[in-house]
């Protein structure tokens, strides 16, 4: 879910300046960071231990954790086709952080995300570079439930608090007392996060991961993954029931200048966000027999975010508020601006050929519940808007984390369906644990592996926004 359009435009210009400043630094000769100097000096990585396809928040987090833990013991390359991140889900995100989930895995990942963001400069500090300012707003989330959803909300709150979250349940009279701007008609219960919830600058988190990964020695390649080359592996392959099978060992990359180069690798990680299924198809996932007949169920889903002004709207301490319809809003800055959005119904999913915004969707689907829930919003007008892609897992709307069941040297980290940015620190750490320790060490995420598509056991999350 994207952030403020003016802020987004300014940041894209900054991205472009940083990009060309690094690319032509041998000409500019200006005050460049150590990580930028190091990146320019590296040749194309024709051989590496780990190649990560996707350099957004998830891919860059994986690169950071691998280099942090293994240091020079692993040669890590990251392939990113959009080095300015103009269309990246990471940058086009409102950067929400919450623990109000129904699955223990999601709660624990977001708890670690909160700890990581709070101590970002301890994790991601680069000597002689400026400290990171993630701009965290600890205003919390306020989920509202009708009578039909109150019991589930109460049960989820108990689970969240048992795992270390801090939220409280509020009945309508307490909600009205605490938030006088709120219309509580039709509301039976609210859940308010008191600590470790709010929102932050997603671009700065991505930048911090990438900057630190470069400083630790990861190599970023501006190019597009276009195919794999395979080797036949012989032996008693019990897991696939055959004597031989093919394993991807080389990645073909189309560079910025249009040349095709090949990287030989030991391990590949698919972290290409909304377009991860395209990469998986290159490895015959979903286009062969047996385990390879099962596709990676990730696709881009377009989501709209709208910015409006309301001079007499809810105050500075307003939490990110989620109506029972799924419509959400929060303040944006100090000038009476707000952003809002809502996921469409399945039969209303917009086309994903571009990032154009549907303003009828605001008028017909978002404004009515907004005005009902906050009477001050009855006379608002959209000032600006933008769209971004969810990396949508059509199986159960939850992240896919872990090895592919057929390829012994392929791992997957994608499909987070809108909550990937807050879980990026935990996901990167988890993948590094699998590669270095051969098991999850901190949070057991084995239930979120690709295997659930084989056994048809969905990991359904109740609180999807």
Tab-separated table of C-alpha atoms in Angstrom:
chain	number	residue	atom	x	y	z
A	1	UNK	CA	0.000	0.000	0.000
A	2	UNK	CA	1.788	3.077	-1.300
A	3	UNK	CA	2.760	6.257	0.561
A	4	UNK	CA	2.102	9.939	-0.161
A	5	UNK	CA	2.392	10.742	-3.906
A	6	UNK	CA	4.454	13.916	-3.477
A	7	UNK	CA	6.777	12.103	-1.113
A	8	UNK	CA	6.890	9.217	-3.592
A	9	UNK	CA	7.793	11.544	-6.493
A	10	UNK	CA	10.535	13.250	-4.490
A	11	UNK	CA	11.897	9.892	-3.426
A	12	UNK	CA	11.956	8.575	-7.006
A	13	UNK	CA	13.974	11.629	-8.015
A	14	UNK	CA	16.329	10.950	-5.135
A	15	UNK	CA	16.574	7.314	-6.220
A	16	UNK	CA	17.454	8.365	-9.746
A	17	UNK	CA	20.063	10.828	-8.525
A	18	UNK	CA	21.671	8.225	-6.285
A	19	UNK	CA	21.605	5.666	-9.073
A	20	UNK	CA	23.338	7.810	-11.679
A	21	UNK	CA	25.641	9.285	-9.084
A	22	UNK	CA	26.848	5.756	-8.343
A	23	UNK	CA	26.945	4.755	-12.000
A	24	UNK	CA	29.123	7.700	-13.024
A	25	UNK	CA	31.020	8.244	-9.787
A	26	UNK	CA	34.369	7.867	-11.539
A	27	UNK	CA	33.420	11.103	-13.354
A	28	UNK	CA	31.615	12.941	-10.582
A	29	UNK	CA	34.205	12.201	-7.855
A	30	UNK	CA	31.922	13.424	-5.044
A	31	UNK	CA	31.379	12.482	-1.412
A	32	UNK	CA	30.220	8.917	-2.161
A	33	UNK	CA	29.561	6.324	0.501
A	34	UNK	CA	31.894	3.420	1.042
A	35	UNK	CA	29.209	0.969	-0.108
A	36	UNK	CA	28.694	2.891	-3.377
A	37	UNK	CA	32.432	2.910	-4.108
A	38	UNK	CA	32.671	-0.789	-3.410
A	39	UNK	CA	29.727	-1.636	-5.684
A	40	UNK	CA	31.186	0.226	-8.669
A	41	UNK	CA	34.486	-1.589	-8.334
A	42	UNK	CA	32.964	-5.069	-8.543
A	43	UNK	CA	32.938	-6.874	-11.898
A	44	UNK	CA	29.903	-8.813	-13.117
A	45	UNK	CA	29.539	-11.883	-10.850
A	46	UNK	CA	29.801	-14.741	-13.313
A	47	UNK	CA	30.030	-17.166	-10.376
A	48	UNK	CA	28.381	-16.911	-6.956
A	49	UNK	CA	27.256	-19.099	-4.090
A	50	UNK	CA	23.791	-17.548	-3.800
A	51	UNK	CA	21.893	-15.582	-6.413
A	52	UNK	CA	18.781	-13.707	-5.275
A	53	UNK	CA	16.262	-12.771	-7.948
A	54	UNK	CA	14.655	-9.560	-6.702
A	55	UNK	CA	16.300	-6.675	-4.881
A	56	UNK	CA	13.313	-5.212	-3.060
A	57	UNK	CA	12.880	-5.308	0.711
A	58	UNK	CA	12.662	-9.107	0.889
A	59	UNK	CA	15.570	-9.810	-1.468
A	60	UNK	CA	17.764	-7.131	0.085
A	61	UNK	CA	16.941	-8.373	3.583
A	62	UNK	CA	18.038	-11.869	2.567
A	63	UNK	CA	21.265	-10.485	1.100
A	64	UNK	CA	21.921	-8.506	4.276
A	65	UNK	CA	21.361	-11.445	6.637
A	66	UNK	CA	23.409	-13.866	4.542
A	67	UNK	CA	26.376	-11.508	4.423
A	68	UNK	CA	25.984	-10.554	8.074
A	69	UNK	CA	26.090	-14.172	9.195
A	70	UNK	CA	28.466	-15.724	6.631
A	71	UNK	CA	30.536	-12.644	5.778
A	72	UNK	CA	33.117	-13.614	3.133
A	73	UNK	CA	32.086	-17.246	3.427
A	74	UNK	CA	29.289	-16.666	0.909
A	75	UNK	CA	29.418	-14.817	-2.397
A	76	UNK	CA	25.956	-13.263	-2.812
A	77	UNK	CA	24.549	-11.627	-5.954
A	78	UNK	CA	21.200	-9.811	-6.197
A	79	UNK	CA	19.458	-9.333	-9.544
A	80	UNK	CA	17.124	-6.334	-9.775
A	81	UNK	CA	15.497	-5.256	-13.027
A	82	UNK	CA	14.105	-1.993	-11.598
A	83	UNK	CA	17.090	-0.351	-9.854
A	84	UNK	CA	15.136	2.873	-9.304
A	85	UNK	CA	12.303	0.883	-7.704
A	86	UNK	CA	9.671	2.828	-9.641
A	87	UNK	CA	7.223	-0.083	-9.578
A	88	UNK	CA	8.481	-1.977	-6.544
A	89	UNK	CA	5.917	-3.028	-3.959
A	90	UNK	CA	8.418	-2.138	-1.231
A	91	UNK	CA	8.523	1.539	-2.212
A	92	UNK	CA	4.819	1.731	-3.081
A	93	UNK	CA	3.817	0.821	0.449
A	94	UNK	CA	2.358	2.737	3.366
A	95	UNK	CA	4.737	0.806	5.601
A	96	UNK	CA	2.211	-0.529	8.080
A	97	UNK	CA	3.455	-2.422	11.126
A	98	UNK	CA	1.063	-4.466	13.261
A	99	UNK	CA	0.804	-7.668	15.250
A	100	UNK	CA	-2.947	-7.997	14.842
A	101	UNK	CA	-2.858	-11.230	12.862
A	102	UNK	CA	-4.470	-14.602	13.487
A	103	UNK	CA	-1.487	-16.853	12.663
A	104	UNK	CA	1.341	-17.187	15.228
A	105	UNK	CA	3.935	-17.021	12.435
A	106	UNK	CA	2.691	-13.645	11.217
A	107	UNK	CA	2.501	-12.275	14.751
A	108	UNK	CA	6.036	-13.381	15.588
A	109	UNK	CA	7.502	-12.102	12.316
A	110	UNK	CA	5.934	-8.695	12.840
A	111	UNK	CA	7.092	-8.580	16.469
A	112	UNK	CA	10.633	-9.056	15.234
A	113	UNK	CA	9.969	-6.463	12.530
A	114	UNK	CA	9.076	-3.972	15.273
A	115	UNK	CA	12.247	-4.770	17.205
A	116	UNK	CA	14.338	-4.465	14.043
A	117	UNK	CA	12.815	-1.122	13.052
A	118	UNK	CA	13.284	0.233	16.571
A	119	UNK	CA	16.983	-0.705	16.429
A	120	UNK	CA	17.519	-0.238	12.696
A	121	UNK	CA	20.721	1.743	13.102
A	122	UNK	CA	22.278	-0.961	15.227
A	123	UNK	CA	21.558	-3.540	12.530
A	124	UNK	CA	22.122	-1.441	9.412
A	125	UNK	CA	24.717	1.145	10.378
A	126	UNK	CA	27.395	1.846	7.741
A	127	UNK	CA	30.513	3.700	8.867
A	128	UNK	CA	30.693	7.307	7.631
A	129	UNK	CA	27.185	7.129	6.136
A	130	UNK	CA	24.263	9.030	7.610
A	131	UNK	CA	22.100	7.147	10.144
A	132	UNK	CA	18.742	5.893	8.951
A	133	UNK	CA	15.535	7.693	9.885
A	134	UNK	CA	12.673	5.257	9.319
A	135	UNK	CA	10.125	7.830	10.496
A	136	UNK	CA	8.211	5.389	12.692
A	137	UNK	CA	4.818	6.659	13.897
A	138	UNK	CA	3.776	4.554	16.935
A	139	UNK	CA	0.074	5.313	16.633
A	140	UNK	CA	-1.062	1.701	16.490
A	141	UNK	CA	-3.778	-0.036	14.530
A	142	UNK	CA	-7.450	0.050	15.441
A	143	UNK	CA	-9.424	-2.856	14.008
A	144	UNK	CA	-13.210	-2.610	14.316
A	145	UNK	CA	-15.498	-5.649	14.375
A	146	UNK	CA	-19.223	-6.123	13.997
A	147	UNK	CA	-21.105	-8.570	16.193
A	148	UNK	CA	-20.267	-11.330	13.705
A	149	UNK	CA	-16.526	-10.768	14.040
A	150	UNK	CA	-16.229	-9.894	17.718
A	151	UNK	CA	-15.530	-13.411	18.979
A	152	UNK	CA	-12.758	-13.962	16.423
A	153	UNK	CA	-11.246	-10.578	17.308
A	154	UNK	CA	-11.259	-11.436	21.002
A	155	UNK	CA	-9.658	-14.822	20.385
A	156	UNK	CA	-6.997	-13.290	18.139
A	157	UNK	CA	-6.202	-10.632	20.733
A	158	UNK	CA	-5.587	-13.303	23.365
A	159	UNK	CA	-3.175	-15.090	21.014
A	160	UNK	CA	-1.378	-11.874	20.050
A	161	UNK	CA	-0.829	-10.809	23.646
A	162	UNK	CA	0.317	-14.288	24.655
A	163	UNK	CA	3.084	-14.021	22.047
A	164	UNK	CA	4.311	-10.613	23.206
A	165	UNK	CA	2.053	-8.080	21.485
A	166	UNK	CA	0.295	-5.379	23.513
A	167	UNK	CA	-3.244	-4.530	22.528
A	168	UNK	CA	-6.556	-4.013	24.269
A	169	UNK	CA	-10.174	-4.726	23.431
A	170	UNK	CA	-12.603	-1.802	23.595
A	171	UNK	CA	-16.373	-1.937	23.575
A	172	UNK	CA	-18.371	0.815	21.811
A	173	UNK	CA	-18.652	3.099	24.835
A	174	UNK	CA	-14.898	2.958	25.460
A	175	UNK	CA	-14.190	3.455	21.765
A	176	UNK	CA	-16.381	6.565	21.729
A	177	UNK	CA	-14.726	7.876	24.872
A	178	UNK	CA	-11.246	7.396	23.451
A	179	UNK	CA	-12.033	8.422	19.871
A	180	UNK	CA	-14.941	10.926	19.891
A	181	UNK	CA	-14.700	11.321	16.103
A	182	UNK	CA	-15.731	7.685	15.623
A	183	UNK	CA	-19.262	6.553	14.781
A	184	UNK	CA	-19.672	3.235	16.606
A	185	UNK	CA	-22.996	2.222	15.013
A	186	UNK	CA	-22.748	-1.439	14.043
A	187	UNK	CA	-19.504	-1.907	15.992
A	188	UNK	CA	-19.415	-4.535	18.741
A	189	UNK	CA	-15.702	-4.462	19.537
A	190	UNK	CA	-12.443	-2.753	18.672
A	191	UNK	CA	-8.859	-3.903	19.100
A	192	UNK	CA	-6.239	-1.183	19.607
A	193	UNK	CA	-2.496	-1.807	19.427
A	194	UNK	CA	-0.738	0.018	22.251
A	195	UNK	CA	2.894	-0.718	21.414
A	196	UNK	CA	5.029	-1.749	18.424
A	197	UNK	CA	2.331	-0.853	15.892
A	198	UNK	CA	2.038	2.055	13.495
A	199	UNK	CA	3.757	2.912	10.226
A	200	UNK	CA	7.186	3.817	8.895
A	201	UNK	CA	9.022	4.855	5.726
A	202	UNK	CA	9.307	1.685	3.613
A	203	UNK	CA	11.782	3.226	1.167
A	204	UNK	CA	14.233	3.952	3.970
A	205	UNK	CA	14.044	0.369	5.210
A	206	UNK	CA	14.752	-0.942	1.701
A	207	UNK	CA	17.564	1.579	1.273
A	208	UNK	CA	19.013	0.573	4.628
A	209	UNK	CA	18.997	-3.123	3.753
A	210	UNK	CA	20.585	-2.525	0.357
A	211	UNK	CA	23.197	-0.100	1.639
A	212	UNK	CA	24.278	-2.483	4.397
A	213	UNK	CA	24.248	-5.530	2.114
A	214	UNK	CA	26.559	-3.675	-0.290
A	215	UNK	CA	28.798	-2.643	2.571
A	216	UNK	CA	29.069	-6.283	3.676
A	217	UNK	CA	30.076	-7.340	0.172
A	218	UNK	CA	26.874	-8.343	-1.640
A	219	UNK	CA	26.855	-7.550	-5.350
A	220	UNK	CA	23.816	-5.952	-7.000
A	221	UNK	CA	23.283	-6.475	-10.728
A	222	UNK	CA	20.944	-4.143	-12.611
A	223	UNK	CA	19.354	-6.555	-15.031
A	224	UNK	CA	16.482	-8.947	-15.657
A	225	UNK	CA	16.502	-12.685	-15.046
A	226	UNK	CA	15.387	-14.278	-18.325
A	227	UNK	CA	16.034	-17.996	-17.925
A	228	UNK	CA	17.833	-20.900	-16.286
A	229	UNK	CA	20.240	-23.494	-17.516
A	230	UNK	CA	20.077	-26.969	-15.966
A	231	UNK	CA	22.415	-29.837	-15.169
A	232	UNK	CA	21.326	-33.451	-14.941
A	233	UNK	CA	22.038	-34.903	-11.515
A	234	UNK	CA	22.385	-38.702	-11.347
A	235	UNK	CA	21.864	-40.950	-8.347
A	236	UNK	CA	19.158	-42.484	-6.220
A	237	UNK	CA	16.774	-39.541	-6.071
A	238	UNK	CA	14.181	-41.029	-3.728
A	239	UNK	CA	12.423	-37.727	-3.191
A	240	UNK	CA	11.412	-37.457	-6.833
A	241	UNK	CA	11.132	-41.186	-7.545
A	242	UNK	CA	13.589	-41.199	-10.456
A	243	UNK	CA	17.241	-41.982	-11.069
A	244	UNK	CA	18.017	-38.593	-12.566
A	245	UNK	CA	16.664	-35.116	-12.366
A	246	UNK	CA	17.656	-31.681	-13.598
A	247	UNK	CA	18.713	-28.886	-11.298
A	248	UNK	CA	19.083	-25.187	-12.200
A	249	UNK	CA	22.741	-24.178	-12.032
A	250	UNK	CA	22.979	-21.064	-14.213
A	251	UNK	CA	20.917	-17.908	-14.510
A	252	UNK	CA	20.758	-15.891	-17.711
A	253	UNK	CA	20.569	-12.155	-17.087
A	254	UNK	CA	19.755	-9.410	-19.567
A	255	UNK	CA	21.768	-6.392	-18.468
A	256	UNK	CA	20.835	-2.720	-18.768
A	257	UNK	CA	22.687	-2.398	-22.054
A	258	UNK	CA	20.883	-5.400	-23.529
A	259	UNK	CA	23.675	-7.973	-23.394
A	260	UNK	CA	22.976	-11.483	-22.078
A	261	UNK	CA	25.295	-12.746	-19.363
A	262	UNK	CA	25.249	-15.945	-17.327
A	263	UNK	CA	25.760	-16.454	-13.610
A	264	UNK	CA	26.688	-19.895	-12.307
A	265	UNK	CA	25.327	-20.455	-8.802
A	266	UNK	CA	24.996	-23.059	-6.066
A	267	UNK	CA	21.706	-21.758	-4.670
A	268	UNK	CA	18.976	-19.555	-6.124
A	269	UNK	CA	16.330	-17.633	-4.186
A	270	UNK	CA	13.148	-16.380	-5.845
A	271	UNK	CA	12.183	-13.092	-4.169
A	272	UNK	CA	10.767	-11.250	-7.164
A	273	UNK	CA	7.634	-9.976	-5.457
A	274	UNK	CA	4.495	-9.785	-7.553
A	275	UNK	CA	6.323	-11.260	-10.519
A	276	UNK	CA	7.839	-14.280	-8.770
A	277	UNK	CA	5.610	-16.696	-10.698
A	278	UNK	CA	7.220	-15.509	-13.946
A	279	UNK	CA	10.621	-16.490	-12.561
A	280	UNK	CA	9.273	-19.809	-11.293
A	281	UNK	CA	7.966	-20.667	-14.765
A	282	UNK	CA	11.502	-20.261	-16.113
A	283	UNK	CA	12.418	-23.124	-13.781
A	284	UNK	CA	9.479	-25.198	-15.156
A	285	UNK	CA	7.526	-24.819	-11.919
A	286	UNK	CA	3.909	-25.357	-12.879
A	287	UNK	CA	4.924	-26.549	-16.365
A	288	UNK	CA	6.189	-30.105	-15.944
A	289	UNK	CA	5.262	-33.393	-14.279
A	290	UNK	CA	5.030	-34.477	-10.661
A	291	UNK	CA	6.030	-31.828	-8.150
A	292	UNK	CA	6.862	-29.478	-11.014
A	293	UNK	CA	3.226	-29.520	-12.121
A	294	UNK	CA	2.285	-27.361	-9.118
A	295	UNK	CA	2.610	-23.637	-9.917
A	296	UNK	CA	3.807	-20.887	-7.630
A	297	UNK	CA	0.424	-19.222	-6.876
A	298	UNK	CA	1.645	-15.624	-6.793
A	299	UNK	CA	0.343	-12.894	-9.049
A	300	UNK	CA	0.245	-9.089	-9.116
A	301	UNK	CA	-2.908	-7.540	-7.696
A	302	UNK	CA	-3.359	-3.806	-8.101
A	303	UNK	CA	-4.311	-1.797	-5.031
A	304	UNK	CA	-5.315	1.874	-4.930
A	305	UNK	CA	-4.483	4.410	-2.250
A	306	UNK	CA	-6.133	7.819	-2.102
A	307	UNK	CA	-5.048	10.984	-0.300
A	308	UNK	CA	-7.615	13.508	0.918
A	309	UNK	CA	-7.689	16.569	3.178
A	310	UNK	CA	-10.015	17.137	6.111
A	311	UNK	CA	-9.434	20.238	8.237
A	312	UNK	CA	-11.564	18.993	11.144
A	313	UNK	CA	-10.711	15.311	10.963
A	314	UNK	CA	-9.270	12.983	13.622
A	315	UNK	CA	-6.185	14.295	15.434
A	316	UNK	CA	-2.488	13.472	15.427
A	317	UNK	CA	-2.804	10.433	17.690
A	318	UNK	CA	-5.230	8.710	15.336
A	319	UNK	CA	-4.376	5.023	14.767
A	320	UNK	CA	-4.566	3.344	11.392
A	321	UNK	CA	-8.253	2.500	11.558
A	322	UNK	CA	-9.783	-0.496	9.780
A	323	UNK	CA	-13.561	-0.654	9.327
A	324	UNK	CA	-15.356	-4.049	9.251
A	325	UNK	CA	-15.731	-3.530	5.483
A	326	UNK	CA	-11.921	-3.594	5.152
A	327	UNK	CA	-11.768	0.136	4.406
A	328	UNK	CA	-8.836	1.734	6.198
A	329	UNK	CA	-7.504	5.238	6.756
A	330	UNK	CA	-4.727	6.983	8.651
A	331	UNK	CA	-3.236	10.462	8.927
A	332	UNK	CA	-0.432	11.453	6.580
A	333	UNK	CA	1.732	14.205	8.028
A	334	UNK	CA	0.713	17.207	10.118
A	335	UNK	CA	-1.470	19.210	7.709
A	336	UNK	CA	-4.816	17.443	7.995
A	337	UNK	CA	-4.127	14.985	5.186
A	338	UNK	CA	-5.180	11.344	5.277
A	339	UNK	CA	-4.660	8.300	3.135
A	340	UNK	CA	-7.142	5.497	2.672
A	341	UNK	CA	-7.772	2.354	0.702
A	342	UNK	CA	-9.511	-0.987	0.538
A	343	UNK	CA	-8.967	-4.303	-1.190
A	344	UNK	CA	-11.615	-4.917	-3.874
A	345	UNK	CA	-13.899	-7.926	-3.923
A	346	UNK	CA	-12.666	-10.848	-6.013
A	347	UNK	CA	-15.088	-10.066	-8.824
A	348	UNK	CA	-13.850	-6.448	-8.916
A	349	UNK	CA	-10.105	-7.051	-9.211
A	350	UNK	CA	-8.664	-4.363	-11.522
A	351	UNK	CA	-6.479	-5.163	-14.508
A	352	UNK	CA	-2.744	-5.084	-13.839
A	353	UNK	CA	-1.406	-3.919	-17.203
A	354	UNK	CA	-0.590	-0.520	-15.694
A	355	UNK	CA	-0.727	1.443	-12.449
A	356	UNK	CA	-3.620	3.731	-13.378
A	357	UNK	CA	-6.020	4.576	-10.564
A	358	UNK	CA	-9.773	3.945	-10.661
A	359	UNK	CA	-11.426	6.967	-9.025
A	360	UNK	CA	-14.889	5.418	-9.258
A	361	UNK	CA	-13.651	2.810	-6.800
A	362	UNK	CA	-13.122	5.555	-4.222
A	363	UNK	CA	-16.512	7.127	-4.831
A	364	UNK	CA	-18.451	3.854	-4.807
A	365	UNK	CA	-16.585	1.589	-2.409
A	366	UNK	CA	-14.411	3.667	-0.066
A	367	UNK	CA	-16.068	7.000	0.552
A	368	UNK	CA	-19.444	5.623	1.798
A	369	UNK	CA	-17.949	3.511	4.642
A	370	UNK	CA	-15.451	6.282	5.449
A	371	UNK	CA	-18.183	8.890	5.797
A	372	UNK	CA	-20.293	6.488	7.819
A	373	UNK	CA	-17.510	5.676	10.248
A	374	UNK	CA	-16.097	9.227	10.545
A	375	UNK	CA	-18.800	11.884	10.011
A	376	UNK	CA	-16.116	14.546	9.474
A	377	UNK	CA	-15.229	12.732	6.235
A	378	UNK	CA	-18.616	13.383	4.611
A	379	UNK	CA	-17.345	16.375	2.598
A	380	UNK	CA	-13.879	15.298	1.539
A	381	UNK	CA	-12.327	15.375	-1.899
A	382	UNK	CA	-9.438	13.298	-3.187
A	383	UNK	CA	-6.292	15.395	-3.699
A	384	UNK	CA	-4.076	12.698	-5.181
A	385	UNK	CA	-3.811	8.944	-5.546
A	386	UNK	CA	-1.529	6.156	-6.643
A	387	UNK	CA	-1.490	2.420	-7.189
A	388	UNK	CA	0.896	-0.391	-6.365
A	389	UNK	CA	1.054	-4.152	-6.667
A	390	UNK	CA	0.454	-6.719	-3.966
A	391	UNK	CA	2.427	-9.937	-4.449
A	392	UNK	CA	-0.805	-11.835	-4.001
A	393	UNK	CA	-0.774	-15.490	-2.969
A	394	UNK	CA	-4.014	-16.733	-4.494
A	395	UNK	CA	-3.907	-19.960	-2.448
A	396	UNK	CA	-4.189	-18.492	1.047
A	397	UNK	CA	-2.868	-14.873	0.962
A	398	UNK	CA	0.163	-15.724	3.087
A	399	UNK	CA	3.888	-15.652	2.546
A	400	UNK	CA	5.774	-18.559	0.984
A	401	UNK	CA	9.053	-19.104	2.788
A	402	UNK	CA	11.465	-21.989	2.328
A	403	UNK	CA	12.834	-24.563	-0.132
A	404	UNK	CA	11.111	-25.793	-3.246
A	405	UNK	CA	10.160	-29.464	-2.742
A	406	UNK	CA	11.718	-30.591	-6.048
A	407	UNK	CA	14.811	-28.450	-6.537
A	408	UNK	CA	17.265	-28.962	-3.707
A	409	UNK	CA	19.041	-25.677	-4.454
A	410	UNK	CA	16.041	-23.347	-4.830
A	411	UNK	CA	14.381	-21.314	-2.093
A	412	UNK	CA	11.320	-19.079	-2.266
A	413	UNK	CA	10.410	-15.916	-0.342
A	414	UNK	CA	7.351	-14.235	-1.832
A	415	UNK	CA	3.547	-13.990	-1.787
A	416	UNK	CA	3.128	-11.830	1.313
A	417	UNK	CA	-0.099	-10.266	0.022
A	418	UNK	CA	0.401	-6.786	1.440
A	419	UNK	CA	2.292	-7.364	4.683
A	420	UNK	CA	5.738	-8.180	3.293
A	421	UNK	CA	7.448	-4.893	4.145
A	422	UNK	CA	6.906	-5.310	7.898
A	423	UNK	CA	7.990	-8.952	7.782
A	424	UNK	CA	11.061	-8.407	5.589
A	425	UNK	CA	13.519	-8.429	8.535
A	426	UNK	CA	12.191	-11.778	9.795
A	427	UNK	CA	11.958	-13.341	6.328
A	428	UNK	CA	15.527	-12.421	5.444
A	429	UNK	CA	16.745	-13.862	8.729
A	430	UNK	CA	14.693	-17.035	8.217
A	431	UNK	CA	16.070	-17.734	4.732
A	432	UNK	CA	19.626	-17.145	5.956
A	433	UNK	CA	19.014	-19.652	8.759
A	434	UNK	CA	17.862	-22.275	6.275
A	435	UNK	CA	20.933	-21.799	4.104
A	436	UNK	CA	23.494	-21.548	6.907
A	437	UNK	CA	21.970	-23.789	9.611
A	438	UNK	CA	19.763	-26.023	7.426
A	439	UNK	CA	16.804	-25.248	9.707
A	440	UNK	CA	14.780	-22.399	11.185
A	441	UNK	CA	16.462	-21.188	14.359
A	442	UNK	CA	14.472	-18.208	15.665
A	443	UNK	CA	10.905	-18.580	14.324
A	444	UNK	CA	9.619	-21.875	12.950
A	445	UNK	CA	8.093	-20.942	9.597
A	446	UNK	CA	7.898	-24.470	8.202
A	447	UNK	CA	4.102	-24.240	7.877
A	448	UNK	CA	4.603	-21.439	5.336
A	449	UNK	CA	6.647	-23.563	2.935
A	450	UNK	CA	5.733	-24.503	-0.644
A	451	UNK	CA	4.753	-27.958	0.663
A	452	UNK	CA	1.298	-26.719	1.635
A	453	UNK	CA	0.423	-26.390	-2.055
A	454	UNK	CA	1.216	-30.092	-2.446
A	455	UNK	CA	-0.773	-31.222	0.592
A	456	UNK	CA	-3.537	-28.641	-0.027
A	457	UNK	CA	-3.347	-27.283	3.518
A	458	UNK	CA	-3.936	-23.525	3.372
A	459	UNK	CA	-2.563	-21.223	6.059
A	460	UNK	CA	-5.415	-18.754	6.080
A	461	UNK	CA	-5.017	-15.392	7.764
A	462	UNK	CA	-8.175	-13.710	9.052
A	463	UNK	CA	-6.832	-10.149	9.277
A	464	UNK	CA	-5.918	-9.299	5.682
A	465	UNK	CA	-6.006	-5.579	4.832
